[in-house]
XYZ file of C-alpha atoms in Angstrom:
529
model
C -0.593 6.659 -45.400
C 0.178 10.138 -44.580
C 3.426 9.738 -46.043
C 1.661 8.713 -49.338
C -0.271 11.788 -49.410
C 2.641 14.286 -49.010
C 4.869 12.160 -51.308
C 4.745 14.323 -54.218
C 6.581 17.102 -52.361
C 9.618 15.309 -51.312
C 12.706 14.566 -52.948
C 14.287 11.144 -53.845
C 16.664 11.333 -50.861
C 13.836 12.758 -48.724
C 11.708 9.569 -49.607
C 14.407 7.322 -48.862
C 14.786 8.773 -45.290
C 11.343 8.946 -44.337
C 11.086 5.100 -45.709
C 14.139 4.312 -43.516
C 12.624 5.901 -40.573
C 9.160 4.421 -41.058
C 10.643 0.686 -41.264
C 12.752 1.192 -38.424
C 9.825 2.540 -36.176
C 7.627 -0.380 -37.486
C 10.320 -2.862 -36.774
C 10.513 -1.842 -33.288
C 6.697 -2.064 -32.708
C 5.278 -5.533 -31.710
C 1.662 -5.481 -32.731
C -0.803 -7.707 -30.592
C -4.635 -8.026 -30.118
C -5.960 -8.289 -26.900
C -9.112 -10.528 -26.981
C -10.761 -9.247 -23.785
C -14.107 -10.915 -22.635
C -15.887 -7.804 -21.388
C -18.992 -9.886 -20.372
C -17.072 -11.477 -17.680
C -17.281 -9.570 -14.188
C -14.963 -9.718 -11.604
C -14.052 -7.704 -8.123
C -15.355 -4.196 -7.331
C -12.425 -1.674 -7.147
C -12.427 0.063 -3.738
C -9.530 2.476 -4.145
C -5.837 2.796 -3.262
C -4.371 1.396 0.037
C -1.197 3.014 1.429
C 0.463 3.249 4.583
C 0.920 6.475 6.857
C 2.919 6.814 9.799
C 2.015 9.679 11.992
C 5.200 8.774 14.288
C 7.565 8.185 11.474
C 10.541 6.610 13.172
C 14.283 7.560 12.981
C 16.202 4.705 14.518
C 14.477 3.549 17.582
C 11.200 3.828 19.620
C 12.421 3.331 22.849
C 10.072 4.275 25.924
C 12.022 7.679 26.681
C 11.699 8.833 23.102
C 7.658 8.300 23.060
C 6.640 9.544 26.201
C 4.422 12.480 24.772
C 6.578 15.165 26.107
C 9.763 15.301 23.912
C 9.423 15.625 20.051
C 6.072 16.526 18.566
C 7.012 15.314 15.311
C 5.396 13.246 12.422
C 2.947 13.186 9.903
C 1.026 15.063 8.729
C 1.444 17.705 11.450
C 5.048 18.526 10.492
C 3.948 19.957 7.269
C 2.664 23.552 7.133
C -1.023 24.051 6.962
C -1.011 24.993 3.276
C 0.995 21.992 2.641
C -1.398 19.602 4.607
C -4.294 20.962 2.414
C -2.420 20.564 -0.769
C -1.491 16.910 0.247
C -5.086 16.409 0.858
C -6.312 17.560 -2.544
C -3.449 15.547 -4.395
C -3.889 12.210 -2.917
C -7.271 12.181 -0.789
C -9.404 14.271 -3.008
C -12.577 12.020 -2.367
C -15.279 11.757 -4.857
C -14.291 8.243 -5.869
C -10.587 9.045 -6.467
C -7.590 8.885 -4.620
C -6.558 6.870 -1.591
C -9.267 4.850 0.364
C -7.665 2.629 2.916
C -4.945 3.864 5.187
C -2.618 1.295 6.619
C -2.051 2.350 10.111
C 0.797 0.498 11.890
C 0.151 0.151 15.536
C 3.126 0.140 17.876
C 5.197 1.399 15.201
C 3.764 4.656 13.066
C 1.311 5.340 16.144
C 2.679 4.499 19.511
C 1.282 6.804 22.380
C 0.286 5.152 25.800
C -3.137 4.556 27.323
C -4.352 2.549 30.269
C -1.412 2.387 32.600
C -1.021 -0.845 34.310
C -0.734 -0.055 38.263
C 1.700 -2.953 38.955
C 4.328 -2.854 36.273
C 3.640 0.979 35.090
C 3.461 -0.064 31.441
C 0.694 0.753 29.026
C -1.843 -1.855 27.921
C -3.086 0.135 25.132
C -2.224 2.451 22.326
C -3.294 6.049 21.822
C -2.268 9.408 20.680
C 1.354 10.362 21.512
C 0.565 13.955 22.345
C -2.664 16.321 22.458
C -3.902 17.067 18.992
C -2.322 14.153 17.169
C -5.628 12.316 16.627
C -7.466 15.525 15.400
C -4.692 16.166 12.876
C -4.958 12.898 11.138
C -8.627 12.893 11.336
C -8.767 16.047 9.506
C -6.281 14.715 6.986
C -8.560 11.614 6.126
C -11.862 13.514 6.206
C -12.531 13.294 2.269
C -11.717 9.458 2.395
C -13.814 8.808 5.137
C -16.874 10.745 3.345
C -16.193 8.419 0.515
C -16.392 5.303 2.678
C -12.896 4.797 3.140
C -11.062 4.857 6.362
C -8.224 3.105 8.617
C -6.708 -0.267 8.275
C -4.862 -0.702 11.469
C -2.334 -3.405 11.875
C -0.760 -4.737 14.989
C 3.047 -4.106 14.322
C 3.549 -4.269 18.055
C 1.063 -4.134 21.038
C 1.541 -1.846 23.849
C 4.524 -2.117 26.224
C 2.720 -4.424 28.831
C 2.099 -7.377 26.547
C 5.796 -7.568 25.355
C 9.042 -9.151 26.737
C 10.760 -6.010 25.979
C 8.386 -3.871 28.041
C 8.422 -1.438 24.807
C 7.456 -1.109 21.406
C 10.440 -2.624 19.736
C 13.455 -4.783 20.315
C 16.775 -4.097 19.519
C 19.172 -5.688 16.748
C 20.161 -8.433 19.041
C 16.996 -8.927 21.221
C 13.759 -9.946 19.541
C 10.693 -8.634 20.858
C 8.019 -11.429 21.984
C 4.734 -11.572 23.443
C 5.063 -11.862 27.103
C 3.497 -15.094 28.939
C 1.943 -12.863 31.617
C 0.821 -13.610 35.238
C 3.652 -14.641 37.378
C 6.126 -15.396 34.499
C 9.275 -13.621 34.227
C 9.571 -10.931 31.282
C 11.831 -13.016 29.438
C 9.106 -15.855 28.978
C 7.462 -15.611 25.805
C 3.813 -16.657 25.558
C 4.121 -19.337 22.682
C 6.723 -21.246 24.977
C 3.828 -22.029 27.492
C 1.126 -23.308 25.375
C 2.220 -26.951 25.876
C 2.784 -26.514 29.691
C 0.347 -23.989 30.599
C -2.491 -23.927 28.302
C -4.902 -22.106 30.783
C -2.659 -19.197 31.170
C -1.770 -19.395 27.448
C -5.484 -18.946 26.696
C -6.107 -16.358 29.332
C -3.253 -14.074 28.194
C -4.416 -14.335 24.648
C -8.110 -13.474 25.572
C -6.814 -10.314 27.721
C -4.450 -9.426 24.731
C -7.159 -9.376 22.254
C -9.546 -7.477 24.662
C -6.927 -4.821 24.525
C -6.665 -5.234 20.708
C -10.257 -4.465 20.377
C -10.100 -1.529 22.525
C -7.541 0.016 20.610
C -9.588 -0.666 17.365
C -12.575 1.209 19.136
C -10.523 3.895 20.034
C -9.351 4.693 16.787
C -12.901 4.329 15.345
C -14.037 6.941 17.995
C -11.281 9.191 18.020
C -9.459 9.076 14.381
C -11.550 7.683 11.713
C -13.610 4.418 10.783
C -11.966 1.072 11.040
C -12.460 -0.441 7.633
C -9.981 -3.302 7.616
C -7.607 -4.657 10.224
C -4.753 -7.365 10.616
C -1.721 -8.490 12.587
C 1.787 -7.744 12.207
C 2.860 -7.271 8.348
C 6.073 -9.090 9.103
C 5.271 -11.442 11.662
C 8.774 -12.926 11.434
C 10.479 -9.819 12.339
C 10.865 -8.950 16.165
C 14.265 -7.526 16.514
C 13.949 -4.279 14.596
C 14.741 -1.017 15.899
C 11.086 0.354 15.249
C 7.929 -1.219 16.677
C 7.547 -4.866 15.867
C 6.970 -8.255 17.543
C 7.599 -11.882 16.416
C 4.798 -14.534 16.088
C 4.792 -18.319 15.477
C 2.337 -19.306 12.650
C 0.477 -21.098 15.458
C 0.244 -18.079 17.728
C -0.736 -15.802 14.744
C -3.807 -18.061 14.216
C -4.766 -18.240 18.003
C -4.724 -14.629 18.241
C -7.012 -14.167 15.252
C -9.363 -16.854 16.507
C -9.793 -15.094 19.724
C -9.902 -11.312 17.872
C -12.171 -11.844 14.972
C -15.372 -12.857 16.842
C -14.606 -9.727 18.960
C -14.423 -7.336 16.340
C -17.630 -8.870 14.705
C -19.580 -8.644 18.051
C -18.423 -4.960 18.758
C -21.250 -2.601 18.613
C -18.762 0.445 18.338
C -17.300 -0.854 15.350
C -20.676 -2.050 13.527
C -21.583 1.698 12.775
C -19.670 4.849 11.631
C -21.622 7.963 11.125
C -25.003 6.213 11.584
C -24.075 3.897 8.756
C -23.309 0.136 8.836
C -19.685 -0.759 9.017
C -18.374 -4.142 8.568
C -14.311 -4.319 9.160
C -12.581 -6.676 6.968
C -9.651 -9.049 8.005
C -6.753 -8.386 5.945
C -4.410 -11.475 6.533
C -0.939 -10.013 5.913
C 2.150 -12.105 5.231
C 5.679 -11.339 4.484
C 8.038 -13.670 2.252
C 7.498 -16.640 4.335
C 3.949 -17.617 3.546
C 3.835 -20.016 6.210
C 2.500 -17.228 8.638
C -1.396 -17.132 8.385
C -1.670 -20.559 6.822
C -3.221 -21.901 10.059
C -5.604 -19.526 10.392
C -6.283 -19.557 6.378
C -7.012 -23.375 6.511
C -9.337 -23.074 9.366
C -11.271 -19.909 8.606
C -11.015 -19.349 4.916
C -14.565 -17.481 4.634
C -13.371 -14.940 7.316
C -10.432 -13.665 5.225
C -11.119 -10.543 2.677
C -7.870 -10.397 1.408
C -4.104 -11.810 1.596
C -0.966 -10.168 0.680
C 2.345 -11.421 -0.356
C 5.621 -9.591 0.483
C 8.463 -10.094 -2.157
C 9.854 -6.658 -2.445
C 12.894 -7.092 -4.884
C 11.418 -9.588 -7.157
C 8.478 -7.234 -7.924
C 10.605 -4.308 -8.374
C 12.774 -5.961 -10.677
C 10.031 -7.148 -12.717
C 6.197 -6.822 -12.053
C 5.387 -9.487 -14.438
C 6.577 -11.955 -11.693
C 2.840 -11.308 -10.325
C 1.272 -12.942 -13.618
C 2.429 -16.441 -12.593
C 3.232 -16.218 -8.894
C 0.102 -14.526 -7.443
C -2.517 -17.090 -9.391
C -0.754 -20.082 -7.733
C -0.244 -18.472 -4.060
C -4.064 -17.219 -4.199
C -5.959 -20.446 -4.680
C -9.458 -20.064 -3.802
C -8.844 -16.986 -1.716
C -11.115 -14.120 -2.762
C -8.130 -11.592 -3.212
C -4.247 -12.043 -2.957
C -1.907 -9.482 -4.183
C 1.625 -8.170 -3.761
C 2.279 -5.321 -1.390
C 5.118 -3.543 0.458
C 6.571 -2.522 -3.170
C 9.836 -0.534 -2.601
C 12.844 0.280 -4.730
C 15.696 -0.368 -2.135
C 17.968 0.611 -5.002
C 17.935 2.543 -7.984
C 15.652 1.072 -10.588
C 17.257 0.801 -14.062
C 15.454 4.418 -14.702
C 12.971 6.479 -13.449
C 10.821 5.536 -16.621
C 11.167 1.945 -15.832
C 10.185 2.404 -12.209
C 7.058 4.316 -13.142
C 6.090 1.875 -16.034
C 6.788 -1.176 -13.763
C 4.633 0.491 -11.023
C 1.664 0.635 -13.530
C 2.319 -2.875 -14.615
C 2.283 -4.147 -11.023
C -0.982 -2.494 -10.234
C -2.590 -3.679 -13.230
C -1.428 -7.332 -12.654
C -2.523 -6.996 -8.968
C -5.817 -6.115 -10.093
C -6.016 -9.009 -12.635
C -4.166 -11.808 -11.314
C -4.752 -11.199 -7.604
C -8.349 -9.995 -8.182
C -7.410 -7.213 -5.723
C -10.089 -4.816 -4.847
C -7.390 -2.265 -4.087
C -4.045 -1.111 -5.312
C -0.976 -0.030 -3.234
C 0.760 2.424 -5.296
C 3.926 2.396 -3.400
C 4.544 1.586 0.399
C 4.058 5.193 1.831
C 2.197 8.135 1.403
C 5.304 10.417 2.085
C 8.928 9.641 2.990
C 11.107 12.400 4.274
C 14.344 13.531 2.550
C 17.468 12.763 4.449
C 15.789 10.373 6.810
C 18.835 8.018 7.086
C 21.333 10.229 4.822
C 21.551 12.377 1.886
C 21.627 9.241 -0.455
C 18.451 7.512 1.060
C 16.291 5.897 -1.150
C 13.432 8.543 -0.822
C 12.222 8.091 -4.281
C 11.804 4.201 -3.874
C 9.382 4.564 -0.902
C 6.764 7.404 -1.220
C 4.409 9.002 -3.547
C 5.706 12.397 -2.051
C 9.061 13.559 -0.594
C 8.912 15.871 2.214
C 11.320 18.046 4.395
C 10.155 17.681 7.708
C 11.513 19.942 10.385
C 14.332 19.220 12.716
C 15.758 17.434 14.666
C 14.965 14.684 12.041
C 15.030 16.654 8.775
C 18.117 17.153 7.180
C 19.013 20.686 6.446
C 18.838 21.726 2.630
C 22.164 23.133 2.679
C 23.933 19.709 3.456
C 26.391 18.832 0.738
C 24.832 16.073 -1.418
C 21.320 16.667 -0.478
C 19.118 15.116 -2.864
C 16.649 17.908 -3.214
C 17.546 21.066 -1.491
C 14.711 23.097 -3.135
C 12.026 21.656 -0.700
C 11.775 23.672 2.349
C 11.034 22.635 6.008
C 7.478 21.685 6.214
C 6.971 21.460 2.556
C 6.779 18.307 -0.051
C 7.018 17.477 -3.534
C 5.760 14.578 -5.772
C 7.974 11.674 -6.744
C 6.912 11.382 -10.213
C 8.010 7.726 -10.871
C 5.536 6.774 -8.197
C 2.927 9.567 -8.183
C 2.280 9.323 -11.910
C 1.910 5.986 -12.099
C -0.634 6.168 -9.038
C -2.640 8.738 -11.216
C -2.920 6.264 -13.931
C -5.321 4.157 -11.889
C -6.673 6.815 -9.547
C -7.837 9.387 -12.020
C -9.598 6.869 -14.367
C -10.952 4.205 -12.168
C -13.429 5.443 -9.463
C -14.384 3.547 -6.473
C -17.437 1.114 -7.223
C -16.103 0.566 -10.970
C -16.249 -3.346 -11.712
C -13.622 -5.085 -13.292
C -14.210 -6.766 -16.799
C -12.591 -8.484 -19.357
C -11.133 -11.652 -17.888
C -7.464 -12.368 -18.040
C -6.292 -12.181 -21.723
C -3.026 -13.460 -22.874
C -0.592 -10.763 -22.937
C 3.247 -10.675 -23.742
C 5.786 -10.035 -21.415
C 6.091 -6.407 -19.871
C 2.592 -5.485 -21.008
C -0.234 -5.170 -18.516
C -4.243 -4.796 -19.246
C -7.156 -4.270 -17.016
C -10.656 -3.214 -18.159
C -13.652 -1.725 -15.876
C -17.012 -0.480 -16.364
C -18.614 2.126 -14.362
C -22.197 3.335 -14.965
C -22.273 1.430 -18.048
C -19.093 2.791 -19.554
C -16.147 1.140 -20.451
C -12.549 1.950 -18.920
C -9.527 0.313 -20.421
C -5.810 0.573 -18.771
C -2.814 -0.577 -20.740
C 0.735 -0.645 -19.440
C 3.822 -1.112 -21.297
C 7.002 -1.721 -19.237
C 9.192 -2.620 -22.360
C 11.993 -0.445 -23.941
C 10.140 -0.384 -27.124
C 6.666 0.775 -28.114
C 4.041 -1.764 -28.664
C 0.817 -1.542 -31.134
C -2.321 -2.768 -29.358
C -5.874 -3.590 -30.937
C -8.754 -4.243 -28.441
C -11.779 -5.360 -30.123
C -14.731 -3.841 -28.282
C -18.373 -4.498 -27.710
C -19.376 -2.178 -30.657
C -18.526 1.033 -31.758
C -17.395 3.490 -28.838
C -16.020 6.762 -28.727
C -13.189 6.441 -25.987
C -10.966 9.602 -24.634
C -7.273 8.620 -23.951
C -4.644 9.905 -21.571
C -0.983 9.171 -21.534
C 1.129 8.420 -18.334
C 4.733 7.833 -17.534
C 7.588 9.401 -15.616
C 7.308 12.832 -17.503
C 3.467 12.545 -18.220
C 0.598 12.504 -15.788
C -2.570 12.461 -18.058
C -1.682 14.025 -21.119
C -4.730 13.890 -23.552
C -4.578 11.915 -26.656
C -6.785 12.161 -29.718
C -10.188 10.406 -29.254
C -11.215 7.506 -31.044
C -14.415 6.297 -32.379
C -14.208 2.722 -33.527
C -15.288 -1.128 -32.608
C -11.747 -1.560 -32.278
C -9.289 0.401 -29.997
C -6.065 0.922 -31.943
C -3.268 2.222 -30.251
C 0.567 2.432 -30.070
C 1.828 2.828 -26.511
C 5.522 4.253 -26.165
C 8.135 2.552 -24.225
C 7.952 2.856 -20.232
C 4.374 4.057 -20.446
C 0.698 3.615 -19.747
C -2.574 4.656 -21.445
C -6.069 4.995 -19.927
C -9.141 4.896 -22.388
C -12.548 5.777 -21.174
C -15.926 6.252 -22.701
């Protein structure tokens, strides 16, 4: 239409060139109508969920390396004070935005010692590794706590007393397992005695879960409120150099059967700051979904959410979620894909950013998830393993943490020598895709719109907040897509554009009963009243 109005000023050659360009553009745009049922309400959004590692590892967690007298190193205290404040403002601002649940890997990313057993000399409980560690974490998450969020501890590995390795980790050749306790040798694993010594099996699980509860209450009182909890996120892994231990599905269930009632009965966990608190059970699972099934079948109403851990499939194509998650979810209230990383480079940074947006939208819609996990870590350090490590595939942020683990910026081949020690920068492909939701969907918004039929590579989610409509649309395709969304009457919507090079660029507002937009390749748009 615009071309028609100015056509009188164009030569024949210019007309031909313009017509050719318009035809080529329209041919590349696939127009679709998204018929969303805005009367259908679903879950309430509860914010971003991400892992923080106050003791980020670098190749091992053996006892001498974590005795609290060696390296005071980790997150957030290895960042300078101004950088800690900047980080807090970027991803934990409060006010209904940003991250809300912080996955806290006990025995891996947090692994000090408490309650030393007099006979073995081994710790029965986990605590801060050095004085001030708890206070630094507490200060970092203050806005999150004020907003109703907090910690989501997961038992990657209980304290050394409970483990066959007498430490937080196994090795590449030795698998870390639960110790049978009592007079049994350290090499005897707990699961092996269930059929021969049920009395000791039950006694050891009772004592173990008492210690787990003690750890949760310690965190609740010294770091921040425990809002959610779970066991080992990868229960089939026990021979990693970092803190981990292996479960059988039966023992995974038996531990939860003993632990969940204790959490419910805890008067300490029942309130925080004078306000009622009900910790939610997050039944984590890796790619082998056999873990947790025994507990799921016997206690389905106790589970608040369940995750599936299929990293590479989702990194390759987040549309995998559309068909897989509904089948896995069944009758569970929330089922979503977590632990998303890019082990190797994505086809492009633009693809990775759009794929992240598509993944988050799909988790919200097909998984009915109350949270999104924008990427696995809040921060990963440059040069953790080598100059070519995949920092950009793991974190919202990239940091240069101090020696001995931080790599010197002058090292040849350094991925980003511009970042100084104690400083960080954003990872646009991950951070911008996180803003796509966190800047537009406040905590407490309710998802509406149902599950419309969508073409490949297109994601759609809608919310209502204080009576106002919010629409998110992601396009992970290499070509633009024209979209029409019939609304419930005429509305004035303000739009923002997101992508690898865009973090909320304002679009021209629309007033209509139909949102009519064209979303460029590898990008997303958010529209809100």
